[in-house]
Steps between C-alpha positions, in 0.01 A plus 500: 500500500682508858165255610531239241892459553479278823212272294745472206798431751244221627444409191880433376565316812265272456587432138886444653366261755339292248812516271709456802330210629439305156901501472511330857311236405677438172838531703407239765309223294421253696493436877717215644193360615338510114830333341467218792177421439580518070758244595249245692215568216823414262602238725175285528411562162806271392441318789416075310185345718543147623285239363438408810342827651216662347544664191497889519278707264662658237588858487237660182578608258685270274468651162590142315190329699173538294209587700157293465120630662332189610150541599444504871274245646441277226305207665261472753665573818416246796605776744376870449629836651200705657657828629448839601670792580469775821549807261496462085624901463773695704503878540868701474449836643765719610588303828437162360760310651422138412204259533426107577286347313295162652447211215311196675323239321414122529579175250157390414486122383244266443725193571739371866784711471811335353719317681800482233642814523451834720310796428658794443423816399702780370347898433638784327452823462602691179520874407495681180780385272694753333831462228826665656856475466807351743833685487792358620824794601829462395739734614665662222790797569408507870145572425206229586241509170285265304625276287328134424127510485189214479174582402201358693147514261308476850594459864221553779517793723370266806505172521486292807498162517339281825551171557373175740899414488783514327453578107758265378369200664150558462477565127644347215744761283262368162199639637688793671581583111144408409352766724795730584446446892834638612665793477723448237243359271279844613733697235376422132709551232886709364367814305700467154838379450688335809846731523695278741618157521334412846154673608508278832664800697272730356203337631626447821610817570146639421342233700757586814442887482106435478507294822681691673267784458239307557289431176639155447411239765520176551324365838538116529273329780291804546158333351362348736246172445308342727361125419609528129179719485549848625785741417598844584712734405662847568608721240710787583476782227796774563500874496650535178218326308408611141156546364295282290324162550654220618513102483401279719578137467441208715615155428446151702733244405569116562848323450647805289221527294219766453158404561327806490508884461270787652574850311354799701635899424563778752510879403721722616422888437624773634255740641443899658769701459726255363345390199396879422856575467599176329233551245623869490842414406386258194225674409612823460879497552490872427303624750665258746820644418396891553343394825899341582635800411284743677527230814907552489462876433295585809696260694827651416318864577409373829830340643650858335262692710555311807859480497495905444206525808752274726800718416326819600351359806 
């Protein structure tokens, strides 16, 4: 009994540090740094455009805006993407710590290249979409916890978006909506019943906290074209990628307007050890949660025996 008291001591104090800790972070809500930014996204979300300036793109979703598919590519296009890309599959393993991805390709026309407008060309790369849910705290008693809530149907877990320059001036916010180019548009659709009277903040909070860690980007003037013919672009893909297979899009446009689009996919799969214990834990959630427990017993055993070895030496 006397040599499975120090693992159940371990035990409890763990449990008390995850209690302990959980009631922190309900007691201090948000940084000052979080509430300034809410207050910008707030701010320039009220924020009227100019006629004058170039109209901004508007912040999806707006549940009182019907959504319509339009078939991509319905003519004959006088200008065609042909592109390729340095690696169509990524590999996580368990020191994956990001990966760039080359897309290159060339405009291939049978006609003098137009002299009306610029080309341009924007790419994207999307992730698996997946429904989830935006809280926002109120602090209620002294105590930070969730109160309002929006429900996304599907909101990309990557999505990075790389353009010849900036997004507002080369594309027109119709065809934006049309093909769902930026990152707003990237999100598809509330998940039941909208339970507040303004989902703007909702979105943008999501959109800020997925930027800042990376899996939202937005990387105006990094494609780079050469004689309206040849383009080239780096993707970054973070660390914190999930699996699964995604998107890629490439579009070449002319005063606003899409003239073509080239789809290709990448796969991302984890691999080795890590997908062996990923698999493990959905696959047989059991067995994965024995193995957890027998991990944290003969961990606990061993800082117990090596605490009692250091005191006797």
């Amino acid at each position: 009994m006397a040599r499975w008291k120090p693992i159940a001591i371990g035990m409890a104090a763990l449990a008390l540090l995850a209690v302990v800790t959980l009631a922190a972070a309900q007691m201090a809500g948000p940084t000052p740094e979080e509430q300034a930014a809410e207050a910008r996204a707030q701010s320039d979300a009220a924020r009227a455009t100019p006629d004058s300036e170039p109209a901004d793109f508007p912040l999806y979703p707006d549940p009182g805006r019907p959504r319509e598919v339009v078939p991509e590519n319905e003519a004959e296009a006088p200008e065609k993407v042909v592109a390729g890309l340095s690696s169509d599959a990524v590999s996580i393993t368990t020191n994956f710590d990001g990966s760039d991805i080359l897309i290159y390709g060339a405009v291939k026309r049978e006609t003098p290249i137009p002299k009306n407008a610029p080309l341009q060309v924007i790419v994207t790369v999307e992730g698996p979409a997946q429904p989830l849910t935006v809280w926002r705290k109120e602090r209620k008693v002294g105590i930070w916890i969730n109160a309002e809530r929006v429900r996304i149907g599907a909101a990309p877990g990557f999505y990075a978006v790389a353009t010849t320059g900036p997004l507002n001036q080369i594309l027109l916010p119709e065809w934006d909506e049309r093909f769902r180019i930026s990152i707003p548009l990237a999100m598809r659709a509330f998940a039941g019943p909208v339970e507040v009277s303004d989902t703007v903040p909702f979105t943008q909070a999501l959109i800020r906290l997925r930027e800042q860690s990376g899996l939202y980007r937005l990387d105006q003037g990094s494609v780079t074209l050469t004689e309206e013919t040849l383009f080239r672009a780096n993707i970054q893909l973070p660390a914190n990628l999930i699996e699964g297979d995604y998107k890629t899009r490439i579009f070449l446009l002319r005063d606003g307007q899409v003239v073509d689009v080239y789809r290709a996919p990448i796969e991302v799969r984890k691999v080795g050890l890590e997908r062996w214990l990923y698999r493990l834990a959905f696959d047989w959630p059991f067995i994965y949660g024995l193995m957890s427990l027998a991990v944290a017993v003969i961990a606990g055993w061993g800082a117990s025996t090596a605490f009692r070895l250091l005191r006797r030496g």
